[in-house]
Amino acid sequence: MDAYDKGSDARHGQDGPGGPDLPDGEADSAETTAPETDGAPEAAGAREAAGVPEAAGAHEADVPEAAGVPEVARAEAAGAAEVAGAPEAAGAVRAAPPGTAQPPAPRTGVAALSPRYQVGAVVALAVVAVAVCAHIGMVFLHLAPSNTLTKQHGDVVDEWVFPEFEQNWKLFAPNPLQQNVSVQVRAEVSTADGEIRTTGWYDLSAEDGRAIDGNPLPSHTQQNELRRAWDFFVASHDSDDRPVGLRGTLSETYLRRIALLRLDRDGAAGPGGVVERVQYRSRTTNVEPPPWSGEKVSDRPTVRELPWWSVSAETRGAKSGQDGQAAREGGAA
């Protein structure tokens, strides 16, 4: 037996048997319009609850206003689409439309050069780097304690370091030099008449000082040759001026040669004269301390006079060198 009375004139709606009775025309109209008015909001709400704002935004234009979708629902769907990043994507498309190529960034530095100049720049940088590393290594070996490399290649290191790159600790010593040392020399000369005469004292330190004073680029010889030679002599001789080992003898030979060169430059021997012996002396004066120190030092100079040295061997060597140079010049002429 059927649950509904088919013979009844009543018409049942979608709500079941308990629904209201409507006339035939109104019932048909309700059946055709109910899905459009009530289903669209329910579908939009379902999509919003499911987290698909893009779909809601995409179908916003397809839902007619006559369908009954309120403006508030459409605004919420559009806001959800903006939160999801839709405007950013649209902006990115507008900023870089398809088919538009971005200009390449300009090159800078070495990359901006042509390949040939790039190779030249790389080679130059490599040479500079190798030279700097070699120089630092040489200076390190010069200052480092004695080791296998310095024993085998000490001469090469000294030739590189001296005289321009010499390193010492005098500047950082607890007691830096506080004295002025003046080195002087005089000579015994045999004149052309066969007589022996003694010259006056030549202040070699004062000559170097005059050559350096006012000179923006003084030579290393003017600054350090005499000073280093005298320090070498003092360090290799005892208080009685006797040489200590081979270095002491070498320092005497070095001072003799310097004396001959300086005296010859000053014309001490005169026309036809020959220097037979030389004698050195030093005059040491303390540097006056600053007024605020309260230190008291003696202002009396200390004089150290060395014995006479024969220079006949050095003179013969100098003469033979001059004769050989004159012969070479005459042959070239």
Coordinates of C-alpha atoms in Angstrom, one line a residue, residues 47-330:
R47 CA 32.9 27.0 -1.6
E48 CA 33.9 29.7 0.9
A49 CA 33.8 27.1 3.7
A50 CA 35.9 24.7 1.6
G51 CA 38.6 27.4 1.2
V52 CA 38.2 28.0 -2.6
P53 CA 37.9 31.8 -2.9
E54 CA 39.4 31.8 -6.3
A55 CA 36.5 29.7 -7.6
A56 CA 34.0 32.0 -5.9
G57 CA 35.7 35.0 -7.5
A58 CA 35.8 33.4 -10.9
H59 CA 32.1 32.6 -10.8
E60 CA 31.2 36.0 -9.4
A61 CA 30.6 37.4 -12.9
D62 CA 28.5 34.4 -13.9
V63 CA 26.0 34.8 -11.0
P64 CA 23.3 37.3 -12.1
E65 CA 22.1 39.8 -9.6
A66 CA 18.5 38.6 -10.3
A67 CA 19.5 35.2 -8.8
G68 CA 19.4 36.8 -5.4
V69 CA 23.1 36.6 -4.4
P70 CA 23.6 39.5 -2.0
E71 CA 26.3 42.1 -2.5
V72 CA 27.9 41.2 0.9
A73 CA 28.6 37.7 -0.3
R74 CA 30.3 38.9 -3.5
A75 CA 32.4 41.4 -1.5
E76 CA 33.5 38.6 0.9
A77 CA 34.4 36.4 -2.1
A78 CA 36.5 39.2 -3.7
G79 CA 38.3 39.9 -0.4
A80 CA 39.1 36.2 0.1
A81 CA 40.6 36.2 -3.4
E82 CA 42.8 39.2 -2.6
V83 CA 44.0 37.5 0.6
A84 CA 44.9 34.4 -1.4
G85 CA 47.3 36.4 -3.6
A86 CA 45.3 36.9 -6.7
P87 CA 46.0 40.7 -7.0
E88 CA 49.8 40.1 -6.7
A89 CA 49.7 37.5 -9.5
A90 CA 47.7 39.9 -11.7
G91 CA 50.2 42.7 -10.9
A92 CA 53.1 40.5 -11.8
V93 CA 51.6 39.7 -15.1
R94 CA 51.0 43.4 -15.8
A95 CA 54.6 44.3 -14.8
A96 CA 56.1 41.7 -17.1
P97 CA 53.7 40.9 -19.9
P98 CA 54.5 37.9 -22.0
G99 CA 56.9 38.5 -24.8
T100 CA 58.6 41.5 -23.2
A101 CA 62.4 40.8 -22.7
Q102 CA 64.1 42.6 -19.7
P103 CA 67.3 44.5 -20.7
P104 CA 70.6 42.9 -19.4
A105 CA 72.3 44.5 -16.5
P106 CA 75.4 46.6 -17.4
R107 CA 78.8 44.9 -16.8
T108 CA 81.3 46.5 -14.4
G109 CA 84.9 46.0 -13.4
V110 CA 87.1 43.5 -15.3
A111 CA 84.0 42.0 -16.9
A112 CA 83.3 45.2 -18.8
L113 CA 86.7 44.9 -20.7
S114 CA 87.2 43.1 -23.9
P115 CA 88.6 39.5 -23.7
R116 CA 92.1 40.7 -24.7
Y117 CA 92.3 43.3 -22.0
Q118 CA 90.8 40.8 -19.5
V119 CA 93.6 38.4 -20.2
G120 CA 96.1 41.3 -19.8
A121 CA 94.6 42.4 -16.5
V122 CA 94.6 38.8 -15.1
V123 CA 98.3 38.4 -16.1
A124 CA 99.2 41.7 -14.5
L125 CA 97.5 40.8 -11.3
A126 CA 99.2 37.4 -11.2
V127 CA 102.6 39.0 -11.6
V128 CA 102.0 41.6 -8.9
A129 CA 100.7 38.9 -6.5
V130 CA 103.8 36.7 -7.1
A131 CA 106.1 39.7 -6.6
V132 CA 104.4 40.6 -3.3
C133 CA 104.5 37.1 -2.0
A134 CA 108.2 36.7 -3.0
H135 CA 109.1 40.0 -1.2
I136 CA 107.2 39.1 1.9
G137 CA 108.9 35.7 1.9
M138 CA 112.4 37.2 1.5
V139 CA 111.8 39.7 4.4
F140 CA 110.5 36.9 6.6
L141 CA 113.6 34.8 6.0
H142 CA 115.8 37.8 6.7
L143 CA 114.2 38.3 10.1
A144 CA 113.6 34.7 11.0
P145 CA 116.1 32.7 13.1
S146 CA 118.7 30.7 11.3
N147 CA 117.1 27.7 9.4
T148 CA 117.8 25.4 6.5
L149 CA 116.7 27.9 3.8
T150 CA 118.7 30.8 5.2
K151 CA 121.8 28.6 5.5
Q152 CA 121.5 27.5 1.8
H153 CA 120.2 30.7 0.3
G154 CA 121.3 33.4 2.7
D155 CA 123.2 35.2 0.0
V156 CA 120.2 35.5 -2.2
V157 CA 118.1 36.8 0.7
D158 CA 120.7 39.4 1.6
E159 CA 121.0 40.6 -2.0
W160 CA 117.3 41.2 -2.1
V161 CA 116.9 42.8 1.3
F162 CA 120.0 45.0 1.4
P163 CA 120.2 47.9 1.2
E164 CA 116.7 49.2 0.4
F165 CA 114.6 46.8 2.5
E166 CA 116.7 46.4 5.5
Q167 CA 114.8 45.6 8.7
N168 CA 116.1 46.1 12.3
W169 CA 114.7 46.7 15.8
K170 CA 116.5 50.0 16.7
L171 CA 113.3 52.0 16.4
F172 CA 111.6 49.8 19.0
A173 CA 114.6 49.4 21.3
P174 CA 114.1 50.2 25.0
N175 CA 116.8 52.9 24.7
P176 CA 116.9 54.3 21.1
L177 CA 120.0 56.2 20.0
Q178 CA 120.5 59.4 21.9
Q179 CA 123.9 60.5 20.6
N180 CA 125.2 62.3 17.7
V181 CA 128.3 60.6 16.2
S182 CA 130.6 62.5 13.9
V183 CA 133.1 60.4 11.9
Q184 CA 136.2 62.3 10.7
V185 CA 139.3 61.2 8.8
R186 CA 142.7 62.6 7.9
A187 CA 145.6 61.4 5.7
E188 CA 149.3 61.3 5.3
V189 CA 150.1 62.2 1.7
S190 CA 153.4 61.8 -0.2
T191 CA 153.6 64.8 -2.5
A192 CA 155.1 65.0 -6.0
D193 CA 158.2 66.5 -4.4
G194 CA 158.8 63.5 -2.2
E195 CA 157.6 65.1 1.0
I196 CA 155.2 63.7 3.5
R197 CA 152.4 66.0 4.8
T198 CA 149.4 65.4 7.0
T199 CA 146.1 66.8 6.0
G200 CA 143.5 68.3 8.4
W201 CA 140.5 66.5 9.6
Y202 CA 137.7 66.0 7.1
D203 CA 134.3 65.7 8.8
L204 CA 132.7 63.0 6.6
S205 CA 129.4 63.0 8.7
A206 CA 129.0 66.7 8.1
E207 CA 129.5 66.3 4.4
D208 CA 126.8 63.6 4.3
G209 CA 124.5 65.9 6.4
R210 CA 125.0 68.8 4.0
A211 CA 124.2 66.5 1.0
I212 CA 121.0 65.2 2.7
D213 CA 119.7 68.6 4.1
G214 CA 117.1 70.0 1.8
N215 CA 117.3 67.0 -0.6
P216 CA 113.8 65.4 -1.0
L217 CA 115.3 62.2 -2.4
P218 CA 118.7 61.6 -0.8
S219 CA 120.7 58.5 -1.8
H220 CA 121.0 55.5 0.4
T221 CA 124.8 56.0 0.3
Q222 CA 124.6 59.5 1.7
Q223 CA 122.3 58.3 4.5
N224 CA 123.7 55.0 5.6
E225 CA 127.1 54.1 4.1
L226 CA 129.3 55.8 6.6
R227 CA 127.0 55.2 9.6
R228 CA 126.8 51.5 8.9
A229 CA 130.5 51.2 8.3
W230 CA 131.3 52.8 11.6
D231 CA 128.7 50.7 13.5
F232 CA 130.2 47.6 11.8
F233 CA 133.7 48.6 13.0
V234 CA 132.6 49.3 16.6
A235 CA 130.7 46.1 16.9
S236 CA 133.7 44.0 15.6
H237 CA 136.5 45.6 17.7
D238 CA 137.2 45.6 21.4
S239 CA 137.9 48.6 23.6
D240 CA 141.6 48.6 22.5
D241 CA 140.6 48.8 18.8
R242 CA 141.7 45.3 18.1
P243 CA 139.7 43.3 15.6
V244 CA 137.6 40.4 16.8
G245 CA 137.7 37.7 14.2
L246 CA 137.5 38.1 10.4
R247 CA 134.6 40.5 10.6
G248 CA 136.9 43.0 12.4
T249 CA 139.5 42.8 9.7
L250 CA 136.8 43.2 7.0
S251 CA 135.4 46.3 8.7
E252 CA 138.9 47.9 8.7
T253 CA 139.2 47.3 5.0
Y254 CA 135.8 48.7 4.3
L255 CA 136.6 51.9 6.2
R256 CA 139.9 52.3 4.4
R257 CA 138.2 52.2 1.0
I258 CA 135.6 54.7 2.1
A259 CA 138.3 57.0 3.3
L260 CA 140.2 56.8 0.0
L261 CA 137.0 57.5 -2.0
R262 CA 136.0 60.5 0.1
L263 CA 139.6 62.0 0.2
D264 CA 139.9 61.6 -3.5
R265 CA 136.6 63.3 -4.1
D266 CA 137.7 66.2 -1.8
G267 CA 141.2 66.4 -3.6
A268 CA 143.1 65.9 -0.3
A269 CA 146.2 64.5 -2.0
G270 CA 146.7 67.4 -4.3
P271 CA 148.3 67.3 -7.8
G272 CA 150.6 64.3 -8.1
G273 CA 150.1 63.3 -4.4
V274 CA 149.4 59.8 -3.1
V275 CA 147.6 58.9 0.1
E276 CA 149.8 56.6 2.1
R277 CA 148.0 56.3 5.5
V278 CA 144.7 57.3 6.9
Q279 CA 143.4 57.8 10.5
Y280 CA 139.9 57.9 11.8
R281 CA 138.4 59.4 14.8
S282 CA 134.8 59.8 16.2
R283 CA 133.3 62.6 18.1
T284 CA 130.3 61.6 20.2
T285 CA 127.9 64.2 21.7
N286 CA 124.9 63.4 23.8
V287 CA 121.6 64.7 22.6
E288 CA 120.1 67.2 25.0
P289 CA 117.0 65.8 26.7
P290 CA 113.7 67.7 26.6
P291 CA 113.1 70.2 29.4
W292 CA 110.2 68.2 31.0
S293 CA 112.3 65.0 31.5
G294 CA 114.5 66.3 34.3
E295 CA 117.3 64.1 33.0
K296 CA 120.9 65.4 33.2
V297 CA 123.6 64.4 30.7
S298 CA 127.1 65.6 30.0
D299 CA 127.5 68.0 27.2
R300 CA 131.2 67.3 26.8
P301 CA 132.0 65.3 23.6
T302 CA 133.8 62.0 23.7
V303 CA 136.6 61.5 21.2
R304 CA 137.8 58.1 20.0
E305 CA 140.9 58.2 17.9
L306 CA 142.0 55.1 15.9
P307 CA 145.6 54.3 15.0
W308 CA 147.0 55.0 11.5
W309 CA 146.2 52.5 8.8
S310 CA 148.3 51.9 5.7
V311 CA 146.3 52.1 2.5
S312 CA 149.0 51.1 0.0
A313 CA 147.2 47.9 -1.0
E314 CA 143.9 49.8 -1.5
T315 CA 145.7 52.5 -3.4
R316 CA 147.3 50.1 -5.8
G317 CA 143.9 48.4 -6.3
A318 CA 142.3 51.8 -7.0
K319 CA 145.1 52.8 -9.4
S320 CA 144.8 49.5 -11.3
G321 CA 141.1 49.9 -11.5
Q322 CA 141.5 53.5 -12.8
D323 CA 144.1 52.4 -15.3
G324 CA 141.9 49.6 -16.6
Q325 CA 138.9 51.9 -16.9
A326 CA 141.1 54.4 -18.8
A327 CA 142.3 51.7 -21.1
R328 CA 138.8 50.5 -21.8
E329 CA 137.7 54.1 -22.6
G330 CA 140.7 54.6 -24.9

